[in-house]
mmCIF file with all atom_site columns, C-alpha atoms in Angstrom:
data_model
loop_
_atom_site.group_PDB
_atom_site.id
_atom_site.type_symbol
_atom_site.label_atom_id
_atom_site.label_alt_id
_atom_site.label_comp_id
_atom_site.label_asym_id
_atom_site.label_entity_id
_atom_site.label_seq_id
_atom_site.pdbx_PDB_ins_code
_atom_site.Cartn_x
_atom_site.Cartn_y
_atom_site.Cartn_z
_atom_site.occupancy
_atom_site.B_iso_or_equiv
_atom_site.pdbx_formal_charge
_atom_site.auth_seq_id
_atom_site.auth_comp_id
_atom_site.auth_asym_id
_atom_site.auth_atom_id
_atom_site.pdbx_PDB_model_num
ATOM 1   C CA . TRP A 1 1   ? 31.725 145.361 39.421 1.00 0.00 ? 1   TRP A CA 1
ATOM 2   C CA . ASN A 1 2   ? 30.769 142.081 40.898 1.00 0.00 ? 2   ASN A CA 1
ATOM 3   C CA . TYR A 1 3   ? 27.225 143.091 41.754 1.00 0.00 ? 3   TYR A CA 1
ATOM 4   C CA . LEU A 1 4   ? 25.995 139.869 43.305 1.00 0.00 ? 4   LEU A CA 1
ATOM 5   C CA . PRO A 1 5   ? 27.164 139.184 46.851 1.00 0.00 ? 5   PRO A CA 1
ATOM 6   C CA . GLU A 1 6   ? 27.803 135.573 47.838 1.00 0.00 ? 6   GLU A CA 1
ATOM 7   C CA . TRP A 1 7   ? 24.317 135.057 49.215 1.00 0.00 ? 7   TRP A CA 1
ATOM 8   C CA . LEU A 1 8   ? 22.739 135.953 45.853 1.00 0.00 ? 8   LEU A CA 1
ATOM 9   C CA . CYS A 1 9   ? 24.799 133.537 43.754 1.00 0.00 ? 9   CYS A CA 1
ATOM 10  C CA . ASP A 1 10  ? 23.233 130.301 42.548 1.00 0.00 ? 10  ASP A CA 1
ATOM 11  C CA . LYS A 1 11  ? 25.931 127.910 43.619 1.00 0.00 ? 11  LYS A CA 1
ATOM 12  C CA . THR A 1 12  ? 24.430 125.025 41.623 1.00 0.00 ? 12  THR A CA 1
ATOM 13  C CA . THR A 1 13  ? 24.461 126.697 38.215 1.00 0.00 ? 13  THR A CA 1
ATOM 14  C CA . HIS A 1 14  ? 26.720 129.760 38.379 1.00 0.00 ? 14  HIS A CA 1
ATOM 15  C CA . THR A 1 15  ? 30.087 130.800 39.641 1.00 0.00 ? 15  THR A CA 1
ATOM 16  C CA . ARG A 1 16  ? 30.884 134.274 40.876 1.00 0.00 ? 16  ARG A CA 1
ATOM 17  C CA . ARG A 1 17  ? 32.839 134.757 37.641 1.00 0.00 ? 17  ARG A CA 1
ATOM 18  C CA . SER A 1 18  ? 29.510 134.653 35.776 1.00 0.00 ? 18  SER A CA 1
ATOM 19  C CA . TYR A 1 19  ? 28.578 138.018 37.242 1.00 0.00 ? 19  TYR A CA 1
ATOM 20  C CA . TYR A 1 20  ? 31.951 139.772 36.856 1.00 0.00 ? 20  TYR A CA 1
ATOM 21  C CA . ILE A 1 21  ? 31.606 143.080 35.057 1.00 0.00 ? 21  ILE A CA 1
ATOM 22  C CA . SER A 1 22  ? 34.635 145.190 36.034 1.00 0.00 ? 22  SER A CA 1
ATOM 23  C CA . SER A 1 23  ? 36.943 145.874 38.927 1.00 0.00 ? 23  SER A CA 1
ATOM 24  C CA . TYR A 1 24  ? 34.425 147.858 40.942 1.00 0.00 ? 24  TYR A CA 1
ATOM 25  C CA . THR A 1 25  ? 32.782 145.740 43.604 1.00 0.00 ? 25  THR A CA 1
ATOM 26  C CA . ILE A 1 26  ? 29.710 146.248 45.731 1.00 0.00 ? 26  ILE A CA 1
ATOM 27  C CA . LYS A 1 27  ? 29.897 144.776 49.200 1.00 0.00 ? 27  LYS A CA 1
ATOM 28  C CA . ARG A 1 28  ? 26.748 144.694 51.278 1.00 0.00 ? 28  ARG A CA 1
ATOM 29  C CA . SER A 1 29  ? 27.214 143.945 54.940 1.00 0.00 ? 29  SER A CA 1
ATOM 30  C CA . MET A 1 30  ? 24.178 142.242 56.403 1.00 0.00 ? 30  MET A CA 1
ATOM 31  C CA . SER A 1 31  ? 24.708 144.201 59.607 1.00 0.00 ? 31  SER A CA 1
ATOM 32  C CA . ALA A 1 32  ? 25.379 147.581 57.985 1.00 0.00 ? 32  ALA A CA 1
ATOM 33  C CA . PRO A 1 33  ? 22.669 150.251 58.130 1.00 0.00 ? 33  PRO A CA 1
ATOM 34  C CA . ALA A 1 34  ? 20.798 150.868 54.889 1.00 0.00 ? 34  ALA A CA 1
ATOM 35  C CA . LYS A 1 35  ? 21.152 154.638 55.179 1.00 0.00 ? 35  LYS A CA 1
ATOM 36  C CA . GLN A 1 36  ? 24.235 156.083 53.530 1.00 0.00 ? 36  GLN A CA 1
ATOM 37  C CA . ASP A 1 37  ? 26.962 157.409 55.793 1.00 0.00 ? 37  ASP A CA 1
ATOM 38  C CA . PRO A 1 38  ? 27.848 160.901 54.482 1.00 0.00 ? 38  PRO A CA 1
ATOM 39  C CA . ALA A 1 39  ? 31.486 160.190 55.277 1.00 0.00 ? 39  ALA A CA 1
ATOM 40  C CA . GLY A 1 40  ? 31.359 157.310 52.829 1.00 0.00 ? 40  GLY A CA 1
ATOM 41  C CA . LYS A 1 41  ? 31.405 159.715 49.897 1.00 0.00 ? 41  LYS A CA 1
ATOM 42  C CA . LYS A 1 42  ? 34.972 160.582 50.798 1.00 0.00 ? 42  LYS A CA 1
ATOM 43  C CA . ASN A 1 43  ? 36.010 156.977 51.329 1.00 0.00 ? 43  ASN A CA 1
ATOM 44  C CA . ARG A 1 44  ? 36.545 156.053 47.686 1.00 0.00 ? 44  ARG A CA 1
ATOM 45  C CA . SER A 1 45  ? 40.287 155.334 47.573 1.00 0.00 ? 45  SER A CA 1
ATOM 46  C CA . ALA A 1 46  ? 41.576 151.989 46.352 1.00 0.00 ? 46  ALA A CA 1
ATOM 47  C CA . ALA A 1 47  ? 41.707 149.144 48.855 1.00 0.00 ? 47  ALA A CA 1
ATOM 48  C CA . ALA A 1 48  ? 44.751 146.974 49.491 1.00 0.00 ? 48  ALA A CA 1
ATOM 49  C CA . ASP A 1 49  ? 43.792 144.732 46.563 1.00 0.00 ? 49  ASP A CA 1
ATOM 50  C CA . GLY A 1 50  ? 43.767 147.726 44.196 1.00 0.00 ? 50  GLY A CA 1
ATOM 51  C CA . LYS A 1 51  ? 39.995 147.731 43.754 1.00 0.00 ? 51  LYS A CA 1
ATOM 52  C CA . VAL A 1 52  ? 37.560 150.515 44.593 1.00 0.00 ? 52  VAL A CA 1
ATOM 53  C CA . TYR A 1 53  ? 34.635 149.363 46.730 1.00 0.00 ? 53  TYR A CA 1
ATOM 54  C CA . PHE A 1 54  ? 31.176 150.910 46.927 1.00 0.00 ? 54  PHE A CA 1
ATOM 55  C CA . SER A 1 55  ? 28.678 149.988 49.600 1.00 0.00 ? 55  SER A CA 1
ATOM 56  C CA . TYR A 1 56  ? 25.158 148.925 48.727 1.00 0.00 ? 56  TYR A CA 1
ATOM 57  C CA . ALA A 1 57  ? 23.951 152.216 50.233 1.00 0.00 ? 57  ALA A CA 1
ATOM 58  C CA . GLN A 1 58  ? 26.252 154.232 47.967 1.00 0.00 ? 58  GLN A CA 1
ATOM 59  C CA . ILE A 1 59  ? 25.010 152.427 44.865 1.00 0.00 ? 59  ILE A CA 1
ATOM 60  C CA . HIS A 1 60  ? 21.413 152.800 46.016 1.00 0.00 ? 60  HIS A CA 1
ATOM 61  C CA . ALA A 1 61  ? 21.955 156.528 46.534 1.00 0.00 ? 61  ALA A CA 1
ATOM 62  C CA . ALA A 1 62  ? 23.444 156.909 43.049 1.00 0.00 ? 62  ALA A CA 1
ATOM 63  C CA . VAL A 1 63  ? 20.477 155.109 41.493 1.00 0.00 ? 63  VAL A CA 1
ATOM 64  C CA . ALA A 1 64  ? 18.025 157.155 43.580 1.00 0.00 ? 64  ALA A CA 1
ATOM 65  C CA . SER A 1 65  ? 19.621 160.361 42.277 1.00 0.00 ? 65  SER A CA 1
ATOM 66  C CA . LEU A 1 66  ? 18.583 159.306 38.775 1.00 0.00 ? 66  LEU A CA 1
ATOM 67  C CA . VAL A 1 67  ? 14.890 159.078 39.648 1.00 0.00 ? 67  VAL A CA 1
ATOM 68  C CA . PRO A 1 68  ? 13.882 162.725 38.942 1.00 0.00 ? 68  PRO A CA 1
ATOM 69  C CA . LYS A 1 69  ? 15.455 162.676 35.463 1.00 0.00 ? 69  LYS A CA 1
ATOM 70  C CA . VAL A 1 70  ? 14.030 159.246 34.706 1.00 0.00 ? 70  VAL A CA 1
ATOM 71  C CA . MET A 1 71  ? 10.571 160.331 35.828 1.00 0.00 ? 71  MET A CA 1
ATOM 72  C CA . GLU A 1 72  ? 10.871 163.390 33.592 1.00 0.00 ? 72  GLU A CA 1
ATOM 73  C CA . PHE A 1 73  ? 11.712 161.110 30.649 1.00 0.00 ? 73  PHE A CA 1
ATOM 74  C CA . LYS A 1 74  ? 8.646  158.937 31.440 1.00 0.00 ? 74  LYS A CA 1
ATOM 75  C CA . PRO A 1 75  ? 9.852  155.552 30.155 1.00 0.00 ? 75  PRO A CA 1
ATOM 76  C CA . ASP A 1 76  ? 7.384  152.828 29.199 1.00 0.00 ? 76  ASP A CA 1
ATOM 77  C CA . VAL A 1 77  ? 9.965  150.100 29.761 1.00 0.00 ? 77  VAL A CA 1
ATOM 78  C CA . ILE A 1 78  ? 13.510 149.621 31.057 1.00 0.00 ? 78  ILE A CA 1
ATOM 79  C CA . ILE A 1 79  ? 16.050 147.541 29.147 1.00 0.00 ? 79  ILE A CA 1
ATOM 80  C CA . ALA A 1 80  ? 18.766 146.315 31.524 1.00 0.00 ? 80  ALA A CA 1
ATOM 81  C CA . ILE A 1 81  ? 22.130 145.357 30.065 1.00 0.00 ? 81  ILE A CA 1
ATOM 82  C CA . GLY A 1 82  ? 23.340 142.212 31.797 1.00 0.00 ? 82  GLY A CA 1
ATOM 83  C CA . GLY A 1 83  ? 24.786 141.435 34.040 1.00 0.00 ? 83  GLY A CA 1
ATOM 84  C CA . GLY A 1 84  ? 25.783 144.809 35.549 1.00 0.00 ? 84  GLY A CA 1
ATOM 85  C CA . GLY A 1 85  ? 22.574 146.635 34.724 1.00 0.00 ? 85  GLY A CA 1
ATOM 86  C CA . PHE A 1 86  ? 20.181 144.111 36.264 1.00 0.00 ? 86  PHE A CA 1
ATOM 87  C CA . ILE A 1 87  ? 20.345 145.111 39.925 1.00 0.00 ? 87  ILE A CA 1
ATOM 88  C CA . PRO A 1 88  ? 20.432 148.921 39.296 1.00 0.00 ? 88  PRO A CA 1
ATOM 89  C CA . ALA A 1 89  ? 17.369 148.506 37.057 1.00 0.00 ? 89  ALA A CA 1
ATOM 90  C CA . ARG A 1 90  ? 15.574 146.611 39.827 1.00 0.00 ? 90  ARG A CA 1
ATOM 91  C CA . MET A 1 91  ? 16.525 149.314 42.332 1.00 0.00 ? 91  MET A CA 1
ATOM 92  C CA . LEU A 1 92  ? 15.182 151.968 39.977 1.00 0.00 ? 92  LEU A CA 1
ATOM 93  C CA . ARG A 1 93  ? 11.943 150.084 39.494 1.00 0.00 ? 93  ARG A CA 1
ATOM 94  C CA . THR A 1 94  ? 11.023 150.517 43.169 1.00 0.00 ? 94  THR A CA 1
ATOM 95  C CA . GLN A 1 95  ? 10.257 154.144 42.308 1.00 0.00 ? 95  GLN A CA 1
ATOM 96  C CA . VAL A 1 96  ? 9.752  154.020 38.546 1.00 0.00 ? 96  VAL A CA 1
ATOM 97  C CA . LYS A 1 97  ? 6.979  151.475 38.117 1.00 0.00 ? 97  LYS A CA 1
ATOM 98  C CA . VAL A 1 98  ? 7.638  150.146 34.622 1.00 0.00 ? 98  VAL A CA 1
ATOM 99  C CA . PRO A 1 99  ? 8.548  146.635 33.448 1.00 0.00 ? 99  PRO A CA 1
ATOM 100 C CA . ILE A 1 100 ? 12.136 145.487 32.856 1.00 0.00 ? 100 ILE A CA 1
ATOM 101 C CA . LEU A 1 101 ? 13.549 143.636 29.870 1.00 0.00 ? 101 LEU A CA 1
ATOM 102 C CA . ALA A 1 102 ? 16.988 142.014 29.897 1.00 0.00 ? 102 ALA A CA 1
ATOM 103 C CA . VAL A 1 103 ? 19.633 141.849 27.193 1.00 0.00 ? 103 VAL A CA 1
ATOM 104 C CA . SER A 1 104 ? 23.109 140.387 27.403 1.00 0.00 ? 104 SER A CA 1
ATOM 105 C CA . LEU A 1 105 ? 26.069 141.876 25.549 1.00 0.00 ? 105 LEU A CA 1
ATOM 106 C CA . GLU A 1 106 ? 29.732 140.973 25.791 1.00 0.00 ? 106 GLU A CA 1
ATOM 107 C CA . LEU A 1 107 ? 32.643 143.317 25.147 1.00 0.00 ? 107 LEU A CA 1
ATOM 108 C CA . TYR A 1 108 ? 35.202 141.740 27.494 1.00 0.00 ? 108 TYR A CA 1
ATOM 109 C CA . ASP A 1 109 ? 36.097 138.060 27.588 1.00 0.00 ? 109 ASP A CA 1
ATOM 110 C CA . ASP A 1 110 ? 36.106 136.925 31.224 1.00 0.00 ? 110 ASP A CA 1
ATOM 111 C CA . ASP A 1 111 ? 38.203 133.855 30.438 1.00 0.00 ? 111 ASP A CA 1
ATOM 112 C CA . THR A 1 112 ? 41.067 135.807 28.888 1.00 0.00 ? 112 THR A CA 1
ATOM 113 C CA . ASN A 1 113 ? 40.371 139.184 30.556 1.00 0.00 ? 113 ASN A CA 1
ATOM 114 C CA . THR A 1 114 ? 40.732 140.835 27.155 1.00 0.00 ? 114 THR A CA 1
ATOM 115 C CA . LYS A 1 115 ? 38.572 143.144 25.084 1.00 0.00 ? 115 LYS A CA 1
ATOM 116 C CA . ASN A 1 116 ? 36.760 141.725 22.072 1.00 0.00 ? 116 ASN A CA 1
ATOM 117 C CA . GLN A 1 117 ? 37.105 143.395 18.685 1.00 0.00 ? 117 GLN A CA 1
ATOM 118 C CA . VAL A 1 118 ? 33.333 143.866 18.514 1.00 0.00 ? 118 VAL A CA 1
ATOM 119 C CA . VAL A 1 119 ? 30.419 143.675 20.949 1.00 0.00 ? 119 VAL A CA 1
ATOM 120 C CA . LYS A 1 120 ? 28.806 140.232 21.000 1.00 0.00 ? 120 LYS A CA 1
ATOM 121 C CA . LYS A 1 121 ? 25.014 140.035 21.128 1.00 0.00 ? 121 LYS A CA 1
ATOM 122 C CA . VAL A 1 122 ? 24.541 137.121 23.526 1.00 0.00 ? 122 VAL A CA 1
ATOM 123 C CA . GLN A 1 123 ? 20.856 137.473 24.417 1.00 0.00 ? 123 GLN A CA 1
ATOM 124 C CA . TRP A 1 124 ? 17.994 139.675 23.256 1.00 0.00 ? 124 TRP A CA 1
ATOM 125 C CA . PHE A 1 125 ? 14.323 139.908 24.165 1.00 0.00 ? 125 PHE A CA 1
ATOM 126 C CA . ASP A 1 126 ? 11.398 138.542 22.155 1.00 0.00 ? 126 ASP A CA 1
ATOM 127 C CA . GLU A 1 127 ? 9.450  141.469 20.742 1.00 0.00 ? 127 GLU A CA 1
ATOM 128 C CA . THR A 1 128 ? 6.434  139.329 19.903 1.00 0.00 ? 128 THR A CA 1
ATOM 129 C CA . SER A 1 129 ? 5.445  138.371 23.433 1.00 0.00 ? 129 SER A CA 1
ATOM 130 C CA . GLY A 1 130 ? 4.922  139.854 26.881 1.00 0.00 ? 130 GLY A CA 1
ATOM 131 C CA . VAL A 1 131 ? 6.858  142.951 27.835 1.00 0.00 ? 131 VAL A CA 1
ATOM 132 C CA . GLY A 1 132 ? 8.758  142.804 24.543 1.00 0.00 ? 132 GLY A CA 1
ATOM 133 C CA . LYS A 1 133 ? 5.693  144.275 22.845 1.00 0.00 ? 133 LYS A CA 1
ATOM 134 C CA . GLN A 1 134 ? 6.139  147.469 24.872 1.00 0.00 ? 134 GLN A CA 1
ATOM 135 C CA . VAL A 1 135 ? 9.274  148.621 23.037 1.00 0.00 ? 135 VAL A CA 1
ATOM 136 C CA . ARG A 1 136 ? 8.254  149.401 19.458 1.00 0.00 ? 136 ARG A CA 1
ATOM 137 C CA . GLY A 1 137 ? 6.959  152.943 19.266 1.00 0.00 ? 137 GLY A CA 1
ATOM 138 C CA . LYS A 1 138 ? 7.455  153.447 23.024 1.00 0.00 ? 138 LYS A CA 1
ATOM 139 C CA . ARG A 1 139 ? 9.782  155.353 25.339 1.00 0.00 ? 139 ARG A CA 1
ATOM 140 C CA . VAL A 1 140 ? 12.717 153.129 26.337 1.00 0.00 ? 140 VAL A CA 1
ATOM 141 C CA . LEU A 1 141 ? 15.296 153.582 29.100 1.00 0.00 ? 141 LEU A CA 1
ATOM 142 C CA . ILE A 1 142 ? 18.494 151.539 28.725 1.00 0.00 ? 142 ILE A CA 1
ATOM 143 C CA . MET A 1 143 ? 20.231 150.851 32.061 1.00 0.00 ? 143 MET A CA 1
ATOM 144 C CA . ASP A 1 144 ? 23.817 149.775 32.740 1.00 0.00 ? 144 ASP A CA 1
ATOM 145 C CA . GLU A 1 145 ? 26.143 149.961 35.702 1.00 0.00 ? 145 GLU A CA 1
ATOM 146 C CA . VAL A 1 146 ? 29.122 151.882 34.342 1.00 0.00 ? 146 VAL A CA 1
ATOM 147 C CA . ASP A 1 147 ? 29.884 153.957 31.260 1.00 0.00 ? 147 ASP A CA 1
ATOM 148 C CA . ASP A 1 148 ? 33.468 152.967 30.519 1.00 0.00 ? 148 ASP A CA 1
ATOM 149 C CA . THR A 1 149 ? 34.372 153.191 26.830 1.00 0.00 ? 149 THR A CA 1
ATOM 150 C CA . ARG A 1 150 ? 30.702 153.724 25.842 1.00 0.00 ? 150 ARG A CA 1
ATOM 151 C CA . THR A 1 151 ? 31.115 151.027 23.184 1.00 0.00 ? 151 THR A CA 1
ATOM 152 C CA . THR A 1 152 ? 28.542 148.672 24.702 1.00 0.00 ? 152 THR A CA 1
ATOM 153 C CA . LEU A 1 153 ? 26.042 151.452 25.321 1.00 0.00 ? 153 LEU A CA 1
ATOM 154 C CA . LYS A 1 154 ? 26.305 152.657 21.720 1.00 0.00 ? 154 LYS A CA 1
ATOM 155 C CA . TYR A 1 155 ? 25.844 149.125 20.413 1.00 0.00 ? 155 TYR A CA 1
ATOM 156 C CA . CYS A 1 156 ? 22.782 148.535 22.578 1.00 0.00 ? 156 CYS A CA 1
ATOM 157 C CA . VAL A 1 157 ? 21.156 151.838 21.623 1.00 0.00 ? 157 VAL A CA 1
ATOM 158 C CA . GLU A 1 158 ? 21.745 151.313 17.915 1.00 0.00 ? 158 GLU A CA 1
ATOM 159 C CA . GLU A 1 159 ? 20.555 147.699 18.052 1.00 0.00 ? 159 GLU A CA 1
ATOM 160 C CA . VAL A 1 160 ? 17.340 148.710 19.826 1.00 0.00 ? 160 VAL A CA 1
ATOM 161 C CA . MET A 1 161 ? 16.789 151.448 17.259 1.00 0.00 ? 161 MET A CA 1
ATOM 162 C CA . ARG A 1 162 ? 17.492 149.081 14.361 1.00 0.00 ? 162 ARG A CA 1
ATOM 163 C CA . THR A 1 163 ? 15.505 146.048 15.472 1.00 0.00 ? 163 THR A CA 1
ATOM 164 C CA . ASN A 1 164 ? 12.802 147.423 17.790 1.00 0.00 ? 164 ASN A CA 1
ATOM 165 C CA . ALA A 1 165 ? 12.175 151.029 16.676 1.00 0.00 ? 165 ALA A CA 1
ATOM 166 C CA . PRO A 1 166 ? 11.177 152.794 19.911 1.00 0.00 ? 166 PRO A CA 1
ATOM 167 C CA . SER A 1 167 ? 9.895  156.365 19.717 1.00 0.00 ? 167 SER A CA 1
ATOM 168 C CA . HIS A 1 168 ? 12.463 157.709 22.217 1.00 0.00 ? 168 HIS A CA 1
ATOM 169 C CA . ILE A 1 169 ? 15.568 156.342 23.963 1.00 0.00 ? 169 ILE A CA 1
ATOM 170 C CA . ALA A 1 170 ? 17.372 157.420 27.104 1.00 0.00 ? 170 ALA A CA 1
ATOM 171 C CA . VAL A 1 171 ? 20.451 155.875 28.717 1.00 0.00 ? 171 VAL A CA 1
ATOM 172 C CA . ALA A 1 172 ? 21.079 155.735 32.464 1.00 0.00 ? 172 ALA A CA 1
ATOM 173 C CA . VAL A 1 173 ? 24.212 154.476 34.204 1.00 0.00 ? 173 VAL A CA 1
ATOM 174 C CA . VAL A 1 174 ? 25.080 154.279 37.874 1.00 0.00 ? 174 VAL A CA 1
ATOM 175 C CA . HIS A 1 175 ? 28.571 155.683 37.267 1.00 0.00 ? 175 HIS A CA 1
ATOM 176 C CA . ASN A 1 176 ? 30.255 157.465 34.396 1.00 0.00 ? 176 ASN A CA 1
ATOM 177 C CA . LYS A 1 177 ? 33.967 156.724 34.231 1.00 0.00 ? 177 LYS A CA 1
ATOM 178 C CA . LEU A 1 178 ? 35.910 159.945 33.655 1.00 0.00 ? 178 LEU A CA 1
ATOM 179 C CA . LYS A 1 179 ? 37.888 159.017 30.560 1.00 0.00 ? 179 LYS A CA 1
ATOM 180 C CA . LYS A 1 180 ? 37.919 159.601 26.828 1.00 0.00 ? 180 LYS A CA 1
ATOM 181 C CA . LYS A 1 181 ? 35.156 157.567 25.221 1.00 0.00 ? 181 LYS A CA 1
ATOM 182 C CA . GLU A 1 182 ? 35.722 155.283 22.242 1.00 0.00 ? 182 GLU A CA 1
ATOM 183 C CA . ALA A 1 183 ? 32.164 155.730 20.975 1.00 0.00 ? 183 ALA A CA 1
ATOM 184 C CA . GLU A 1 184 ? 29.387 158.301 21.047 1.00 0.00 ? 184 GLU A CA 1
ATOM 185 C CA . LEU A 1 185 ? 25.658 157.816 21.419 1.00 0.00 ? 185 LEU A CA 1
ATOM 186 C CA . PRO A 1 186 ? 23.398 158.678 18.487 1.00 0.00 ? 186 PRO A CA 1
ATOM 187 C CA . ALA A 1 187 ? 21.968 162.180 18.357 1.00 0.00 ? 187 ALA A CA 1
ATOM 188 C CA . GLY A 1 188 ? 18.789 162.677 20.331 1.00 0.00 ? 188 GLY A CA 1
ATOM 189 C CA . VAL A 1 189 ? 19.528 160.013 22.959 1.00 0.00 ? 189 VAL A CA 1
ATOM 190 C CA . ILE A 1 190 ? 19.158 161.380 26.491 1.00 0.00 ? 190 ILE A CA 1
ATOM 191 C CA . TYR A 1 191 ? 22.062 160.505 28.813 1.00 0.00 ? 191 TYR A CA 1
ATOM 192 C CA . MET A 1 192 ? 22.111 160.480 32.612 1.00 0.00 ? 192 MET A CA 1
ATOM 193 C CA . ALA A 1 193 ? 24.578 159.219 35.230 1.00 0.00 ? 193 ALA A CA 1
ATOM 194 C CA . GLY A 1 194 ? 24.145 158.794 38.962 1.00 0.00 ? 194 GLY A CA 1
ATOM 195 C CA . GLY A 1 195 ? 27.766 159.750 39.649 1.00 0.00 ? 195 GLY A CA 1
ATOM 196 C CA . GLU A 1 196 ? 31.272 159.893 38.278 1.00 0.00 ? 196 GLU A CA 1
ATOM 197 C CA . VAL A 1 197 ? 34.333 157.777 39.073 1.00 0.00 ? 197 VAL A CA 1
ATOM 198 C CA . ALA A 1 198 ? 38.023 158.007 38.241 1.00 0.00 ? 198 ALA A CA 1
ATOM 199 C CA . LYS A 1 199 ? 39.137 156.631 34.891 1.00 0.00 ? 199 LYS A CA 1
ATOM 200 C CA . LYS A 1 200 ? 41.655 154.205 36.382 1.00 0.00 ? 200 LYS A CA 1
ATOM 201 C CA . ARG A 1 201 ? 40.775 150.594 35.605 1.00 0.00 ? 201 ARG A CA 1
ATOM 202 C CA . ASN A 1 202 ? 42.052 148.277 38.336 1.00 0.00 ? 202 ASN A CA 1
#
């Protein structure tokens, strides 16, 4: 996904490539109504460029569908995996009033468009200050935009468990890609997805 529309990009310090996550793209029309068009659920075929587009309303609806399960889990903090998990986490926070921490992990190299052998830990939060103190011994929800191979999600969960020792962990994604996973989450981790999408990677 390229979650950030043009008007959200910082043209002085970032390029749109900086926010590229996968081939799914969210397009928000400034004139489009916020309410989801029920017919939109059926309009998920690939566009002329081979990509599958989701409207802002469709993504918002998928995130909103997660709210009951998230509320049942009762997280103390959300850890958003950047960059794809940042905006869904912020959407979720409008109804689940807990702070957000950000981490950055890299499985795919944007420059070469290839998969790395291992997940790279690019950025992590400081446990000794601010919101970072609310992880150890607490209930943590990890948020990402799509569950593709599950490799990144597994790495993030295990790294949080190893370095920050929360009492409970749950994982939430906007979309689960319907394909065989290359990794599995540790036992006891709660998993939830707002929707499912075809396994084809465009």
